[in-house]
Coordinates of C-alpha atoms in Angstrom, one line a residue:
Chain G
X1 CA 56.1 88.6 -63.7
X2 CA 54.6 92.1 -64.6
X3 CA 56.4 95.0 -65.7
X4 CA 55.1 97.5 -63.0
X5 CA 56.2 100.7 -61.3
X6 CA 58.6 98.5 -59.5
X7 CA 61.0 98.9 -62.5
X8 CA 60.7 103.1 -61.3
X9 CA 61.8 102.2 -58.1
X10 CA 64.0 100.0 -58.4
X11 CA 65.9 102.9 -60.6
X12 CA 65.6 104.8 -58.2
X13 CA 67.2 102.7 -55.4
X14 CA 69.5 101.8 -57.9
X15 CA 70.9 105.6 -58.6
X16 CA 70.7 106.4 -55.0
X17 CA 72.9 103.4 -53.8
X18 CA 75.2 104.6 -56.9
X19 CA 75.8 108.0 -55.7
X20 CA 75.7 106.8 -52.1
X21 CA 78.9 104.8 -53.1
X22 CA 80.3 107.5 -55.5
X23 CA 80.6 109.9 -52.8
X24 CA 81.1 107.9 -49.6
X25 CA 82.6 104.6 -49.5
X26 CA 85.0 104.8 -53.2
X27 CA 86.9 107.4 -52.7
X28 CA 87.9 107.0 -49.2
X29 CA 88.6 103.4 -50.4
X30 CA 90.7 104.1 -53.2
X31 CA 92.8 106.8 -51.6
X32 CA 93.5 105.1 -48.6
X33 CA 95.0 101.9 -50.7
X34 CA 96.5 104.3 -53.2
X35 CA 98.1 105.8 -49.8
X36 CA 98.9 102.1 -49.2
X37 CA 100.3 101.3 -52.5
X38 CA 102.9 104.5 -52.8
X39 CA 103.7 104.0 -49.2
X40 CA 104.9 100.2 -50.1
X41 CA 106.5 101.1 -53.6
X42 CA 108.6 104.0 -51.0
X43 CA 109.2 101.0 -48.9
X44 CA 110.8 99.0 -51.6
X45 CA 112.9 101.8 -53.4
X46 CA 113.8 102.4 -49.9
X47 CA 115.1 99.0 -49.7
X48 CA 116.6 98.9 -53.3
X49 CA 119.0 101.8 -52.2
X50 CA 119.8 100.2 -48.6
X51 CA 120.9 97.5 -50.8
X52 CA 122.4 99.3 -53.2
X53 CA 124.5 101.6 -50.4
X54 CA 125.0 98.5 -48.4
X55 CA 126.7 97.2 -52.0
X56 CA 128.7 100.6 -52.3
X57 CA 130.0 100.6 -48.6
X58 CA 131.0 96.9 -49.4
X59 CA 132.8 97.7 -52.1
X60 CA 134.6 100.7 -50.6
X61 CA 135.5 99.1 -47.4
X62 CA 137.2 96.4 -50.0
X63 CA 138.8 99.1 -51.5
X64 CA 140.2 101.0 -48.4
X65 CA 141.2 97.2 -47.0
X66 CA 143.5 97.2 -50.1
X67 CA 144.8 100.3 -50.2
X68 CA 145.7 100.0 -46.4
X69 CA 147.3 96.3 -46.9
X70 CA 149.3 97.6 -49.8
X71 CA 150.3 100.7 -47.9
X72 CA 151.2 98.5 -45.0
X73 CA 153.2 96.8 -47.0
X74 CA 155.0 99.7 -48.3
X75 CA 155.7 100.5 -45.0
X76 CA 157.0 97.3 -43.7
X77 CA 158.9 97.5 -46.6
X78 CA 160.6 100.7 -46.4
X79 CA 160.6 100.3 -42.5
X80 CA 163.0 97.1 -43.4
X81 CA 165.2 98.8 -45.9
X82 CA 165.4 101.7 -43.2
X83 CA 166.4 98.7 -40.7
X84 CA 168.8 97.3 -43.1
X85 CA 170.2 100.9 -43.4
X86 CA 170.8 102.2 -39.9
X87 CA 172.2 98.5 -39.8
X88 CA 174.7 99.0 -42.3
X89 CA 175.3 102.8 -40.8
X90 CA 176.1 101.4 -37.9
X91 CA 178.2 98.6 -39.2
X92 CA 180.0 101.1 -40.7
X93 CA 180.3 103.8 -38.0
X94 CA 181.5 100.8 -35.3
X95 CA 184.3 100.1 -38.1
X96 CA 185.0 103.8 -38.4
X97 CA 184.8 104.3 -35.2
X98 CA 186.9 101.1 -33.8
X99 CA 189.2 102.2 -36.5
X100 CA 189.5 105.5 -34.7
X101 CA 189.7 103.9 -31.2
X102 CA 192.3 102.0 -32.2
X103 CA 194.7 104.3 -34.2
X104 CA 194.2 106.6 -30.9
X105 CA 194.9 103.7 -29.0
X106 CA 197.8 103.5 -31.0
X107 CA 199.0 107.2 -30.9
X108 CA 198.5 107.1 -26.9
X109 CA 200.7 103.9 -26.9
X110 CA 203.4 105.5 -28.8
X111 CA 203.0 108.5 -27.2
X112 CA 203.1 106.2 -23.6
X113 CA 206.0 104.5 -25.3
X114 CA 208.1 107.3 -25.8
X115 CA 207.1 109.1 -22.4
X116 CA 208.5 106.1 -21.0
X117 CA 211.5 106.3 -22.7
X118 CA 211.9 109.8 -22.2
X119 CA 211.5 108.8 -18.3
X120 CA 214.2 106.2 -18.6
X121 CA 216.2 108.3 -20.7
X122 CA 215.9 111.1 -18.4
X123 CA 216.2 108.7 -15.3
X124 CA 219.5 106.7 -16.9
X125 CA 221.7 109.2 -16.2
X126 CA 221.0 108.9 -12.6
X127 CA 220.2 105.7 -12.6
X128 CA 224.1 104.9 -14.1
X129 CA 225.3 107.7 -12.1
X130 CA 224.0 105.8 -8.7
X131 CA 224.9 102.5 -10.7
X132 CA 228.9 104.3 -11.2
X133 CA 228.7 105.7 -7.8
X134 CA 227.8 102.6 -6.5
X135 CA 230.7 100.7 -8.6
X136 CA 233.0 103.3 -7.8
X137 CA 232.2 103.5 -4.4
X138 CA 233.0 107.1 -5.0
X139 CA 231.2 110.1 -5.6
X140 CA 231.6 111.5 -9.6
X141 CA 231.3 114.9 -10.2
X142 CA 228.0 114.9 -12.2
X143 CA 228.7 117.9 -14.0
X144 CA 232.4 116.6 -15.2
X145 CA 230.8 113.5 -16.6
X146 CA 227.9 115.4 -18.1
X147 CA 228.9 114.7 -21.8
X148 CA 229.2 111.4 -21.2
X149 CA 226.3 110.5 -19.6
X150 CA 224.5 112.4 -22.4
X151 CA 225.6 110.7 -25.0
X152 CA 224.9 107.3 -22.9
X153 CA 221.5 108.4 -22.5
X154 CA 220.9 109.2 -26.4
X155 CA 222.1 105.6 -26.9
X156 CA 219.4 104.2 -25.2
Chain M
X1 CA 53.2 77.8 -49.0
X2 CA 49.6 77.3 -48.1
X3 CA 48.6 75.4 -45.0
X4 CA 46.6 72.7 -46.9
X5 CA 48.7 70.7 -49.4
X6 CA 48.9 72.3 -53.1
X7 CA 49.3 70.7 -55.9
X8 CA 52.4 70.8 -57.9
X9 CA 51.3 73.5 -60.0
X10 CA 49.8 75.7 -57.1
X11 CA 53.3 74.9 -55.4
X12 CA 55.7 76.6 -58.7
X13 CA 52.6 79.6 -59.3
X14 CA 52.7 80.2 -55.5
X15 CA 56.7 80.5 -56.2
X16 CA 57.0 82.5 -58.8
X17 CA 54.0 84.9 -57.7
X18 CA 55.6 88.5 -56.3
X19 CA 54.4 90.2 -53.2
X20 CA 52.6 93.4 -55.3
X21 CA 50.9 96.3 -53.8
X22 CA 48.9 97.8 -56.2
X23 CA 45.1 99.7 -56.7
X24 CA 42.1 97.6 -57.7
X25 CA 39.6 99.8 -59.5
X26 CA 35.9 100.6 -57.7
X27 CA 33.2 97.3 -58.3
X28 CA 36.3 94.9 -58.9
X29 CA 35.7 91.6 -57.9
X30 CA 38.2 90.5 -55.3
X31 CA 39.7 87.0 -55.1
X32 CA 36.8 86.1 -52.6
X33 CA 33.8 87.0 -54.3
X34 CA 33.6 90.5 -52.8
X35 CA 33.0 93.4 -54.9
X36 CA 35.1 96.3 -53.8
X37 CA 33.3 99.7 -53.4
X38 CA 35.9 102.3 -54.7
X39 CA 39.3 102.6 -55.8
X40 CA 41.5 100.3 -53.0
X41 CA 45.3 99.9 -52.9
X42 CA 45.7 96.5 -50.9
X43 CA 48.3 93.3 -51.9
X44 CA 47.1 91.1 -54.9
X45 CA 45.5 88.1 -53.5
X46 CA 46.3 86.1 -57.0
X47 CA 48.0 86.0 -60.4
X48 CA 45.0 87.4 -62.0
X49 CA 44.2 90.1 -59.0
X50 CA 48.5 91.2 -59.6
X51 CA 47.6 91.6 -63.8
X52 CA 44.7 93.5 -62.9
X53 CA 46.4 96.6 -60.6
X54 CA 48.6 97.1 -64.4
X55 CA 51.9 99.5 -64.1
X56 CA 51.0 101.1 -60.9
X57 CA 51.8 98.5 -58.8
X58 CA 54.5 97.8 -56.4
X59 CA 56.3 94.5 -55.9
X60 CA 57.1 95.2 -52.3
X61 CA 58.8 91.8 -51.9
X62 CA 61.6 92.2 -54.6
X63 CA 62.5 95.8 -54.1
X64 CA 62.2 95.4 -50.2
X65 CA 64.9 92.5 -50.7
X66 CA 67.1 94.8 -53.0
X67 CA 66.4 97.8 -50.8
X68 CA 67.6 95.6 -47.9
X69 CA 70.8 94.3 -49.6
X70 CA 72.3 97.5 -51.0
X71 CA 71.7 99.0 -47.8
X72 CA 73.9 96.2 -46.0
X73 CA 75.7 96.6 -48.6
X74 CA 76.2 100.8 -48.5
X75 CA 76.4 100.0 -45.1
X76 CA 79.3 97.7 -44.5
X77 CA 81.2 99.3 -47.6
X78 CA 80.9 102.8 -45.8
X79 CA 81.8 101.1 -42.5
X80 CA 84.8 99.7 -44.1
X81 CA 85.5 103.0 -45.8
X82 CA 85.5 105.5 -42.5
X83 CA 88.0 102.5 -40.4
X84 CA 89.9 102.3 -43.4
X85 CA 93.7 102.7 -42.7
X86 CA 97.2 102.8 -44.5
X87 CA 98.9 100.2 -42.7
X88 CA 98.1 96.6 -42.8
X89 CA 94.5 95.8 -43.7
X90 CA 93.2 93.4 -41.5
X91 CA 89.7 91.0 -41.7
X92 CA 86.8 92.8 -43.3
X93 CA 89.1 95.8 -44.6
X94 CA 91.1 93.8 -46.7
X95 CA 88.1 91.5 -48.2
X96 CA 86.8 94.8 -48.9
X97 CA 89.7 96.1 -50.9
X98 CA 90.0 93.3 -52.5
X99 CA 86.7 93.8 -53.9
X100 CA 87.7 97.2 -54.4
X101 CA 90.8 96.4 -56.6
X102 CA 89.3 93.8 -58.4
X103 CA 86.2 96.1 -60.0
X104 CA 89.0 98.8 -60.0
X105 CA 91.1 97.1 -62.3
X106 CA 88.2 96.0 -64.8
X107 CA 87.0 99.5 -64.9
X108 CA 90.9 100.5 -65.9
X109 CA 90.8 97.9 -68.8
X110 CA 87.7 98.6 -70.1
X111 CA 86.8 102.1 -69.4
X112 CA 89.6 104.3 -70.7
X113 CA 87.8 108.1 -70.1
X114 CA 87.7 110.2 -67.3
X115 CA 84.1 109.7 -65.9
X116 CA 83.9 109.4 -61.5
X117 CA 80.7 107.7 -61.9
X118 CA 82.1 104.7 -63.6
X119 CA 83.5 102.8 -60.9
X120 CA 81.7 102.9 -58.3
X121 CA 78.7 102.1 -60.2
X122 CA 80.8 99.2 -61.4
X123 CA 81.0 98.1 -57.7
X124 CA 77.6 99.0 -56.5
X125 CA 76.2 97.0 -59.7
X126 CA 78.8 94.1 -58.7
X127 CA 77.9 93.5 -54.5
X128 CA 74.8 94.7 -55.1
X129 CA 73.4 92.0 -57.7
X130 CA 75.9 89.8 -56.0
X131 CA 74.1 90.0 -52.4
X132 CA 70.3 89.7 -54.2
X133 CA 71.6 86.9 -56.2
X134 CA 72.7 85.0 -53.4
X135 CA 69.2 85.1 -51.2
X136 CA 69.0 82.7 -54.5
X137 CA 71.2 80.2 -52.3
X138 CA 68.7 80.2 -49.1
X139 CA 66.8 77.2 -49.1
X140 CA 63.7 78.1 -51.2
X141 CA 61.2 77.8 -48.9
X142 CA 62.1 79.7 -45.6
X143 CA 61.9 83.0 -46.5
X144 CA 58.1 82.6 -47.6
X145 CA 57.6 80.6 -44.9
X146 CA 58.4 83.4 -42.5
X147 CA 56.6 85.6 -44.4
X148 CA 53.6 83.6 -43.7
X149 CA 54.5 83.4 -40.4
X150 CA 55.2 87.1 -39.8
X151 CA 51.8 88.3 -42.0
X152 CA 49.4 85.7 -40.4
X153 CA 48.3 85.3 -44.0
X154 CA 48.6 81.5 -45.4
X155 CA 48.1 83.0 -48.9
X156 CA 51.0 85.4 -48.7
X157 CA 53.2 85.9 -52.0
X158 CA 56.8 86.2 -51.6
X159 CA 59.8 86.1 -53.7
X160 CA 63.0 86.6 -51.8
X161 CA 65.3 86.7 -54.9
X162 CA 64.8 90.2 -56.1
X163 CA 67.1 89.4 -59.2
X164 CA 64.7 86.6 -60.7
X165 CA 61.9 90.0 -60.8
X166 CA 62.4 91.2 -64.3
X167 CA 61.2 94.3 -63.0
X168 CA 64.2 94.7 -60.6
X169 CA 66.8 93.8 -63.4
X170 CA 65.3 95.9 -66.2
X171 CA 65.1 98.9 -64.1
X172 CA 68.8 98.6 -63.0
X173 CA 69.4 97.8 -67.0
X174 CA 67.2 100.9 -67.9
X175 CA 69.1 103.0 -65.3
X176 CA 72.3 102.0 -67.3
X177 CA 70.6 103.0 -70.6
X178 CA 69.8 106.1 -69.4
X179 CA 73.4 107.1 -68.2
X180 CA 74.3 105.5 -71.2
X181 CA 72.7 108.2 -73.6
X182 CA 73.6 111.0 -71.0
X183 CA 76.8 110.5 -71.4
X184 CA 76.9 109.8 -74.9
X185 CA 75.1 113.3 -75.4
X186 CA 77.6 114.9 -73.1
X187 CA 81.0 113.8 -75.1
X188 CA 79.5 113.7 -78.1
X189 CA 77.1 116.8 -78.6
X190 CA 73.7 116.6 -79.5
X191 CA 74.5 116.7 -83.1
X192 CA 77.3 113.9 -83.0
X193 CA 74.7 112.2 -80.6
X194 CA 72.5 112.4 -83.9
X195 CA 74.6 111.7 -86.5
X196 CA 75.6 108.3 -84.6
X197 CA 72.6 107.0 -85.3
X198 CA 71.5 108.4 -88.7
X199 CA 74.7 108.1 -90.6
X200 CA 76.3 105.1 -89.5
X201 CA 76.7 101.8 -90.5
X202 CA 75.7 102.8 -93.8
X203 CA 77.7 106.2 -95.6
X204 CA 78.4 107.4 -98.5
X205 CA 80.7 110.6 -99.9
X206 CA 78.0 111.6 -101.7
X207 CA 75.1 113.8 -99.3
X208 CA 72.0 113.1 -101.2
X209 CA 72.3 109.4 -101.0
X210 CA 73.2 109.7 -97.1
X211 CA 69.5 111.3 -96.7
X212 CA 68.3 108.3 -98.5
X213 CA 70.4 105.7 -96.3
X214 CA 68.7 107.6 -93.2
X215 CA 65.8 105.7 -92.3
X216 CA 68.1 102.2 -92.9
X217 CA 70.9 103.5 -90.5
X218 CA 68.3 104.9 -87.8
X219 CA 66.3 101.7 -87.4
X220 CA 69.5 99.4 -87.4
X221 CA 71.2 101.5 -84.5
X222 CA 67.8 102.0 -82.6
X223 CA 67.7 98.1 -82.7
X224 CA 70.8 97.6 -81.3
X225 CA 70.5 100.6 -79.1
X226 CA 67.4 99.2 -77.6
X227 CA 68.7 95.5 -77.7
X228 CA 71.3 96.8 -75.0
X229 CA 69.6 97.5 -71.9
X230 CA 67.0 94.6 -72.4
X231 CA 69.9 91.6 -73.1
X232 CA 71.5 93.6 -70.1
X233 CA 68.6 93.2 -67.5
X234 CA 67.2 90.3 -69.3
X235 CA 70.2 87.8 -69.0
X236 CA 70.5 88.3 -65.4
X237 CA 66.5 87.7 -65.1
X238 CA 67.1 85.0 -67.5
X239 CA 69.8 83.1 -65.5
X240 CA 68.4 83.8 -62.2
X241 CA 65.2 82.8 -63.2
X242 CA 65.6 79.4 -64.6
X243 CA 68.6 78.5 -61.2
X244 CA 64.9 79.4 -59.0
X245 CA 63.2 77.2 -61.3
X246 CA 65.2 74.3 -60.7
X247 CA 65.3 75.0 -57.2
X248 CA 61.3 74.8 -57.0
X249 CA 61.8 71.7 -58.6
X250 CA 63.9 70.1 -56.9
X251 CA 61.7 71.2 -54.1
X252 CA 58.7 69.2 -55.4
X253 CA 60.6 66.0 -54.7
X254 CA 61.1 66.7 -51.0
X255 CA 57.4 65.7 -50.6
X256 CA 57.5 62.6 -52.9
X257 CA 59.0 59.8 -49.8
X258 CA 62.1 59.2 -47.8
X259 CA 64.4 58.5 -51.0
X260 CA 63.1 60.8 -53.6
X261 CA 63.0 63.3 -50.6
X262 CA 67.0 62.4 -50.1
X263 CA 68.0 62.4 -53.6
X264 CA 66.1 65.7 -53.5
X265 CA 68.1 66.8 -50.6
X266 CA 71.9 65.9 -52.8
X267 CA 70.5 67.6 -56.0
X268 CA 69.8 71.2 -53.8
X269 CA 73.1 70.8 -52.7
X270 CA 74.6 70.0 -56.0
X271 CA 72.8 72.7 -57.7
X272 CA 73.2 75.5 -55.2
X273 CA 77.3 74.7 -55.3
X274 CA 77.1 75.1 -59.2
X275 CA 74.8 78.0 -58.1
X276 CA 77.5 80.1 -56.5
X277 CA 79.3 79.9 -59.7
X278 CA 76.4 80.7 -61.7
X279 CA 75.7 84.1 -59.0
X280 CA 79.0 85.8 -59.0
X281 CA 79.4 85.1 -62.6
X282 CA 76.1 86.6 -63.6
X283 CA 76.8 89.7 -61.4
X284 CA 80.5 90.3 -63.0
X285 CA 79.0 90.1 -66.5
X286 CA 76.5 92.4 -65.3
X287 CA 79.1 94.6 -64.3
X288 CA 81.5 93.8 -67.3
X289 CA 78.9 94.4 -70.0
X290 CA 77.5 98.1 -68.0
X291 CA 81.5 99.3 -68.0
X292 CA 81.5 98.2 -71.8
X293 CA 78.5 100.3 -72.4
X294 CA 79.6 103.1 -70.5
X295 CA 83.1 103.2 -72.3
X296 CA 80.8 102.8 -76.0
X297 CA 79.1 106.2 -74.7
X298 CA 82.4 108.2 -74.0
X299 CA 83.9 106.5 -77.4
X300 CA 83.8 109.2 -79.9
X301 CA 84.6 107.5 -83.5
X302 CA 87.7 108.0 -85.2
X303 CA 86.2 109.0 -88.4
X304 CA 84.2 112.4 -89.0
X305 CA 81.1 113.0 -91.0

């Protein structure tokens, strides 16, 4: 219980230790979990902007899934106007061109017609000549009769 | 504890006795009846021979314990320091850090200079009274015991709990003071050093009635400078002193029959479980109050004189 020189050394111990510590064991310490401690707050900002890209990207893909809906439905859209076009184009053009068919259809017919009637005309004249002959039992001179037979064949 | 039975009182003096190396002067009388022939340094054989050897003496016991501890201490700390990594701490490295952060973030909110010595000291001062409080926990009569056992002497003195030496807790409180008005000197210049204890509490605008206040305002901040380092050291010697105590007495009882002996046995148990609390929170104030000191040092006042 006396004060004695121990007081001395225990001041001295004590300052050793404390310098011992200063220079050895805090620093090393203190940097490593100062290391630790920027290396988890880098961690978590790291995270924060994975989640905030992750929230961008989200939102963009939304975005372009819009924009490509509402441009495939312009296109269906105008694809189906197109469609109803060429459609009525075509509707038309078969009208047009059945139209066309038929009026040459129509001019071939009357041409046929009066081809045929040019034949028969041209062929009546024999024909009733053959006919004649054959009622007359005698041959008619074909030029003597011409005139006649002319004017039959313009009846016709 | 000597081989035939003490009494009670030999029992708590044996106890409270420190192992001290010291010089007996020349024609002394030693404990024995033998009259020394010149100047001897040998271990106190009792109370009176410990008095006798005055400052120059060594308690070999206490600062062997403490010398012990802070090396374990310095050394697990530095071993824990040099395997230290940035990944995941793991087992001792974390416990460590733990520590670490904890005396760390006192320092921060107490100590608001730039000073490098601060914070270790604060952990040094916070294992290191922590580990000599805690030989406070082992059962009060082993370590003695093996000293007897160890020295072949029946008479041997030893106290295992360096922190109930005042000699141990002043010197570490002293250590304090003395960094205390180092670094007071060093932010504050001599003069400002000077003037904190001459002109303060007590000023006045007027300079001729500031010399008289003087002598007022120097023995009032002496006081209080002084009553620093000695509440420091002496409320951990205090504290640690009276927890031995109890433990001594609680000792006693062990040789008083089967149920004294067992009651005996509950109370040691009790009291060293409201021990622990009583250990680590006398070794945080000790740390608490040194940072507070330290940060009074580096405070230089607002107001100029």
């Amino acid at each position: 219980m006396n004060i004695t020189a121990t007081l001395i050394g225990q001041s001295i111990t004590f300052l050793v230790f404390v310098l011992f510590c200063m220079k050895y064991v805090w620093p090393a310490l203190l940097s490593v979990m100062e290391a630790r401690e920027k290396r988890i707050a880098e961690g978590l900002d790291a995270a924060d902007k994975a989640s905030k890209d992750l929230e961008l990207a989200k939102q963009k893909a939304a975005q372009q899934l819009k924009e490509a809906k509402e441009q495939a439905a312009l296109i269906v859209d105008q694809a189906n106007k197109r469609a109803n076009q060429i459609i009525e184009e075509a509707k038309e053009q078969a009208l047009l061109e059945g139209q066309r068919i038929k009026s040459s259809a129509q001019a071939e017919l009357d041409r046929e017609i009066a081809r045929a009637r040019e034949q028969l005309r041209s062929q009546v004249a024999t024909l009733a000549l053959v006919g004649a002959e054959k009622v007359l039992a005698r041959t008619i001179d074909p030029s003597a009769h011409n005139d006649m037979l002319d004017k039959l064949a313009a009846e016709l | 504890m000597a081989s035939e039975a003490p009494t009670s009182i030999e029992y708590i003096q044996h106890h409270l006795q420190n192992l001290v190396l010291g010089k007996l002067p020349a024609g002394y009388e030693r404990y024995d009846g033998s009259v020394l022939a010149a100047d001897t340094w040998t271990f106190a054989h009792s109370s009176q021979e410990a008095a006798d050897m005055g400052f120059w003496a060594f308690h070999i016991d206490s600062l062997g314990w403490s010398v012990v501890l802070g090396l374990l201490f310095s050394f697990f700390f530095y071993r824990a320091a040099r395997r230290a990594t940035v990944s995941t701490p793991k087992g001792f490295q974390s416990f460590v850090e733990l520590v670490v952060d904890f005396v760390n973030n006192t320092v921060k909110d107490i100590f608001h200079h730039k000073n490098r010595l601060i914070a270790p000291m604060a952990l040094t001062i916070f294992t290191w009274v922590f580990l000599m409080n805690l030989m406070d926990l082992v059962p009060i009569d082993w370590i003695p015991q093996a000293a007897t056992i160890v020295s072949g002497d029946d008479h041997i003195f030893f106290k295992a709990v360096p922190t109930t030496d005042p000699n141990i807790t002043l010197g570490m409180a002293f250590t304090v003071f003395l960094l205390m008005i180092i670094f007071s000197i060093r932010e504050k210049g001599f003069l400002g050093f000077i003037k904190e204890y001459t002109l303060h509490p007590f000023h006045t605008d007027k300079w001729y009635v500031n010399i008289l206040l003087i002598p007022v305002n120097f023995i009032l901040e002496v006081v209080s400078l002084l009553a620093k380092p000695i509440s420091l050291g002496m409320r951990l010697f205090g504290n640690m002193y009276a927890g031995e105590m109890i433990f001594i007495l609680i000792a006693l009882m062990f040789g008083a029959g089967l149920l004294l002996g067992a009651f005996a046995g509950v109370l040691q148990w009790a009291w060293a479980v409201f021990h622990i609390l009583v250990i680590t929170l006398q070794a945080f104030v000790f740390m608490v109050l040194t940072i507070v000191y330290m940060a009074m040092a580096h405070d230089v006042p607002d107001e100029q004189h």
